[in-house]
Amino acid sequence: MGGPDLLRFHSSSPLPPEETRYRLIGAGPFVSTLLRPPAPRVDGLGQRAVWNDRKDTLTSTGVLFSAGRGTRLRPLTDSVPKAVLPMLDVPLGAFGMSQLLKICSSVIVNAASDARSVIEVELRAGMGGAFGNDKAMTIFEESPEPFGAAGTLAALRDRIGERALTWNADTISDLDLSDLFNAHRASAAPATVAVTPVAGNADLAIEGRWATTFIDRRLRPEAAGARFIGAAVFERAVLEALPDDRPLGLAESILRPLVKRGELAVFIHAGYAADVGTFPRYVGASLDLLEGRGPAPPMAWPGEILRGPGGVAYLGPGAFAAKGTLGPGAVLLAGSRVEEDARIERSVIWRGSQVGAGEKVCDAVWPWFRGSGATL
């Protein structure tokens, strides 16, 4: 059990109007400073890389991959698409969207047909005025089933500029996409992916700034090397070479062939990166954000961060916590309620749900998932 009670009694204010709930604190439409352009060279696809700072940003299109079903997060994702899962009441995909808007004047968000409206509404509300105009974000509907990441890029060829900057919506990272973009420009490669060094479950073996071997971690989970963290830059020539098949996976259709030809550059990111794909990872990433281990939010947190001698907790808009119920790592999403004599530690209490009197919740997503530490 945790330390002293984080707070005695707290009830946040009622939910504010939707249009005033979020406040953007730092995403801009363009990169302010770029590295000096390298000398152009002819890459392995026969494309001459000629760089112009302003033109590069204006002709780069952002793509937020958001069509994943999130099957490992059911039943959460039966009602809320994984791309907009609430991370302390901020949509998950907003973290990637804010990075893409640093480089790109427009971002395409792919979505399964049954999730399109929810993703669009949540991201627009969550990003506030970041888009500037309605054309800054476009929803690309995939039906009857998602196309796969490479399939999406193939389908979007006519709507993408000279290059695509991509971000997986379920990735949270403190990676600055402008650093990846600059590394890509310096390499003059057909594609550059952001990776982090790992002792196992690697996707790539690397030498310097280039990938040398593609690793299938399903077959070689023990392999050390580098893991792709979900952000990449692809020149248009890569997209033009893709077949029109659906679904089409990124690893097999783009990364493996580029590695084989020695044409995949890597940007090594030593900071924070998390794939929010399971219940434990969802709880873990929420706690990382709460406790400052993860990246800063792309907008102000909609609720309150509560600090006390026992640790830190989050109380979302309209949430209520009875006296002495919140321990370290308690995350109460918007509209949730915790009754007297309950205790919450290292857990996410889902939006609008209620924890009854006397309940003890630990390492959980209430009311659906309880981890190994669920009993206090």
C-alpha positions in Angstrom: 0.0 0.0 0.0 1.2 3.5 -0.8 2.2 6.4 1.5 0.0 9.0 3.3 -3.2 10.0 1.7 -2.6 12.2 -1.3 -5.6 14.4 -0.5 -8.4 14.6 2.0 -11.3 15.6 -0.1 -11.5 17.0 -3.6 -14.2 17.5 -6.2 -13.3 19.2 -9.5 -15.5 21.7 -11.2 -18.2 20.6 -13.6 -17.3 19.8 -17.2 -16.7 23.1 -19.1 -18.2 23.6 -22.6 -16.6 21.4 -25.2 -15.2 24.4 -27.1 -13.3 25.7 -24.0 -12.1 22.4 -22.5 -8.7 22.3 -24.0 -5.9 24.9 -24.5 -3.0 24.4 -26.9 0.4 25.3 -25.5 3.0 25.0 -28.2 2.3 23.3 -31.5 3.0 25.4 -34.5 2.5 24.8 -38.2 6.2 25.0 -39.3 9.6 24.3 -38.1 11.4 27.4 -37.0 15.0 26.3 -37.4 16.4 23.6 -39.7 19.8 22.3 -40.2 21.9 23.5 -43.1 20.9 21.5 -46.2 23.4 18.8 -47.2 24.7 18.4 -50.7 22.2 16.5 -52.8 22.9 13.0 -53.9 21.2 10.3 -56.0 19.6 7.7 -53.7 19.0 4.1 -54.4 15.6 4.8 -56.0 17.1 7.1 -58.6 15.6 10.2 -56.9 17.8 13.3 -56.5 17.4 14.8 -53.1 17.4 18.6 -53.5 16.5 20.5 -50.3 15.0 23.8 -49.8 14.0 24.7 -46.2 10.6 26.4 -46.7 9.7 24.2 -49.7 10.5 21.0 -47.7 7.9 21.9 -45.0 5.3 23.0 -47.5 5.6 19.9 -49.6 5.7 17.5 -46.7 2.4 15.8 -45.8 1.7 14.4 -42.3 0.0 11.1 -41.9 -1.3 10.0 -38.5 -1.9 6.2 -38.6 -5.2 5.8 -36.7 -7.0 2.8 -38.2 -5.8 0.2 -35.7 -8.6 -1.8 -34.1 -6.9 -2.0 -30.6 -8.2 -5.5 -30.1 -5.9 -6.0 -27.1 -7.6 -3.1 -25.4 -11.1 -4.4 -25.7 -13.6 -3.6 -24.2 -12.2 0.0 -24.0 -11.8 0.2 -27.7 -15.3 -1.1 -28.4 -16.6 2.3 -27.6 -13.5 4.6 -28.0 -11.1 4.1 -30.9 -7.5 3.4 -29.8 -6.3 6.6 -31.5 -8.3 8.8 -29.2 -8.0 6.9 -25.9 -8.0 9.4 -23.0 -4.5 10.0 -21.7 -5.3 12.1 -18.6 -8.3 13.2 -20.7 -6.1 14.2 -23.7 -6.7 12.1 -26.9 -3.9 9.7 -27.5 -3.5 10.7 -31.1 -3.1 14.4 -30.1 0.5 13.7 -29.0 1.5 12.6 -32.5 -0.7 15.2 -34.2 1.1 18.0 -32.4 4.4 16.8 -33.7 3.3 16.4 -37.3 2.0 20.0 -37.2 5.5 21.2 -36.4 6.6 20.2 -39.9 3.5 19.8 -42.0 0.9 22.3 -43.1 -1.7 19.5 -43.4 -2.2 16.1 -41.8 -4.2 13.1 -43.1 -5.7 10.9 -40.4 -6.7 7.4 -41.6 -9.6 5.8 -39.8 -11.7 2.7 -40.1 -15.2 3.6 -41.4 -17.0 2.9 -38.1 -14.5 5.1 -36.2 -14.2 8.0 -38.5 -16.7 10.4 -36.8 -15.4 9.7 -33.3 -11.8 10.2 -34.2 -12.5 13.4 -36.1 -14.6 14.9 -33.3 -12.2 13.9 -30.5 -9.0 15.2 -32.3 -10.6 18.5 -33.3 -11.8 19.1 -29.8 -8.6 17.9 -28.2 -6.3 20.0 -30.5 -8.3 23.2 -30.0 -7.2 25.8 -32.5 -4.1 24.1 -33.6 -5.4 23.3 -37.1 -5.9 26.9 -38.1 -8.3 25.9 -40.8 -10.5 23.0 -41.6 -8.1 21.8 -44.4 -5.2 21.3 -41.9 -6.7 17.9 -40.9 -8.3 15.5 -43.3 -9.9 12.2 -42.4 -9.2 9.3 -44.8 -11.8 6.6 -44.4 -10.7 2.9 -44.9 -13.4 0.4 -45.7 -14.5 -2.3 -45.4 -11.3 -3.1 -43.4 -8.1 -1.0 -42.6 -5.6 -1.0 -45.4 -2.5 -1.5 -43.3 0.1 1.3 -43.0 1.8 0.7 -46.3 -1.6 0.2 -48.0 -2.7 3.6 -46.6 0.4 5.3 -48.0 -0.2 3.6 -51.4 -3.8 4.8 -51.4 -2.7 8.4 -50.5 -0.1 8.8 -53.2 -2.1 11.4 -55.1 -2.7 13.4 -51.9 0.9 13.4 -50.5 3.5 16.0 -51.4 7.2 15.2 -51.9 7.4 13.2 -48.8 5.2 11.7 -46.0 6.0 12.2 -42.3 4.2 9.5 -40.4 3.3 8.9 -36.7 1.5 5.9 -35.2 -1.4 7.3 -33.2 -0.8 4.8 -30.4 2.8 6.0 -29.9 3.7 8.5 -27.1 7.2 9.8 -27.2 9.2 12.9 -26.4 10.8 12.6 -29.8 10.9 16.0 -31.5 9.8 15.2 -35.1 11.9 18.1 -36.4 15.0 16.2 -35.2 13.9 13.2 -37.2 13.2 15.4 -40.2 16.6 17.0 -40.1 18.3 13.6 -39.8 16.4 12.4 -42.8 17.5 15.5 -44.8 21.1 14.9 -43.8 21.0 11.2 -44.9 19.3 11.9 -48.3 17.9 8.4 -47.9 14.6 7.3 -49.4 13.3 6.7 -45.8 14.3 7.3 -42.2 12.8 5.7 -39.2 13.0 6.7 -35.5 14.4 3.8 -33.4 15.4 3.2 -29.8 18.2 0.7 -28.7 16.8 -2.4 -27.1 18.3 -5.6 -25.5 15.6 -7.8 -27.0 12.6 -7.8 -29.3 14.5 -5.6 -31.8 13.2 -4.8 -35.3 16.5 -3.8 -36.9 20.2 -4.4 -36.6 22.0 -1.1 -37.3 25.4 0.2 -38.0 25.9 3.9 -37.5 22.9 5.7 -39.0 21.8 2.9 -41.3 19.8 -0.3 -40.8 21.7 -3.4 -41.9 19.3 -6.3 -41.0 15.6 -6.6 -40.7 14.6 -8.7 -37.7 11.2 -10.5 -37.3 10.8 -10.3 -33.5 8.1 -12.9 -33.6 10.7 -15.4 -34.7 13.7 -13.9 -32.9 12.4 -12.2 -29.7 15.8 -12.5 -28.1 17.5 -10.4 -30.7 19.1 -7.1 -29.6 19.3 -4.1 -31.8 16.9 -1.2 -32.4 13.1 -1.0 -32.2 11.0 1.1 -34.5 9.1 3.6 -32.3 6.4 4.6 -34.8 7.7 7.7 -36.5 9.2 7.9 -40.0 9.8 10.0 -43.1 9.2 8.5 -46.5 10.2 10.1 -49.8 7.5 10.0 -52.5 9.6 7.5 -54.6 9.0 4.9 -51.8 5.2 5.4 -52.1 5.3 5.2 -55.9 7.0 1.8 -55.7 4.2 0.2 -53.6 1.6 -2.2 -55.1 -2.1 -1.5 -54.8 -2.8 -4.6 -52.7 -4.8 -4.3 -49.4 -3.9 -4.8 -46.6 -0.3 -3.9 -46.9 2.0 -3.9 -43.9 4.8 -1.4 -43.4 7.4 -3.9 -42.2 7.2 -6.3 -45.1 6.3 -3.9 -47.9 8.6 -1.0 -47.1 11.1 -1.5 -44.3 12.4 -5.0 -45.2 13.0 -4.2 -48.9 14.7 -0.9 -48.0 17.0 -2.6 -45.5 17.9 -5.3 -48.0 19.0 -2.6 -50.5 20.9 -0.6 -47.8 18.6 2.4 -48.2 16.9 2.7 -44.8 18.4 5.4 -42.5 17.7 5.4 -38.8 17.5 8.2 -36.2 18.4 6.9 -32.8 16.1 8.3 -30.1 17.4 7.8 -26.5 14.4 9.4 -24.8 10.9 8.3 -23.9 8.8 6.1 -26.2 5.8 4.0 -25.4 3.4 1.9 -27.5 0.0 2.1 -25.8 -1.4 -1.2 -27.1 -2.4 -3.2 -24.0 -4.0 -2.6 -20.6 -0.7 -2.6 -18.7 0.9 -0.3 -21.2 -2.1 2.0 -21.1 -1.9 2.3 -17.3 1.9 2.6 -17.5 1.9 5.4 -20.0 -0.8 7.2 -18.1 1.3 7.1 -14.9 4.4 8.2 -16.9 2.5 11.3 -18.1 1.2 12.0 -14.6 4.6 11.7 -12.9 6.6 13.5 -15.6 8.5 10.6 -17.1 6.7 11.0 -20.4 6.5 14.0 -22.8 4.8 17.2 -21.9 1.2 17.3 -23.1 0.4 18.9 -26.4 -2.2 21.1 -24.6 -3.0 21.9 -20.9 -4.3 18.9 -19.0 -8.1 19.4 -18.9 -8.3 18.4 -15.2 -6.1 19.0 -12.1 -2.8 17.5 -11.1 -2.9 16.9 -7.4 0.4 16.7 -5.5 0.8 15.5 -1.9 3.2 13.7 0.4 2.1 10.3 -1.0 2.7 11.1 -4.6 0.7 12.5 -7.5 -2.9 12.0 -8.8 -5.1 13.3 -11.5 -8.7 14.5 -11.2 -10.5 15.0 -14.5 -13.2 17.5 -15.3 -16.4 16.7 -13.3 -14.7 13.9 -11.4 -15.3 13.4 -7.6 -13.1 11.7 -5.0 -14.3 11.2 -1.4 -12.0 12.0 1.5 -8.9 9.9 1.7 -9.6 7.8 -1.4 -6.8 8.8 -3.8 -3.4 7.3 -3.4 -0.3 7.8 -5.6 -0.9 7.2 -9.3 -4.7 7.5 -9.1 -6.1 8.8 -12.4 -9.7 9.7 -12.4 -10.9 10.5 -15.9 -13.7 13.0 -16.7 -17.0 12.4 -14.8 -15.8 9.5 -12.8 -16.6 9.1 -9.1 -14.9 7.4 -6.1 -17.1 6.8 -3.0 -16.1 6.8 0.7 -13.7 4.3 2.1 -12.5 3.3 -1.4 -8.8 3.4 -2.3 -7.2 4.0 -5.7 -3.5 3.5 -6.5 -1.7 3.3 -9.8 -4.9 2.9 -11.7 -7.1 4.6 -14.3 -10.8 5.1 -13.4 -12.7 5.2 -16.7 -14.8 8.2 -17.8 -18.1 8.3 -16.1 -17.6 5.2 -14.1 -18.1 4.8 -10.3 -16.0 3.0 -7.7 -18.2 2.0 -4.9 -17.7 2.4 -1.1 -14.9 0.2 0.3 -13.5 -0.9 -3.1 -9.7 -1.2 -3.3 -8.3 -0.7 -6.8 -4.6 -1.0 -7.8 -2.8 -1.5 -11.1 -6.1 -1.4 -12.9 -8.3 0.2 -15.6 -11.6 0.3 -13.7 -14.0 -1.3 -14.2 -12.5 -3.7 -16.9 -8.9 -4.7 -16.1 -7.1 -5.5 -12.9 -3.4 -6.4 -12.9 -1.4 -8.6 -10.6 -1.3 -5.9 -7.9 -5.1 -5.4 -7.9 -5.5 -6.2 -4.2 -4.5 -3.6 -1.7 
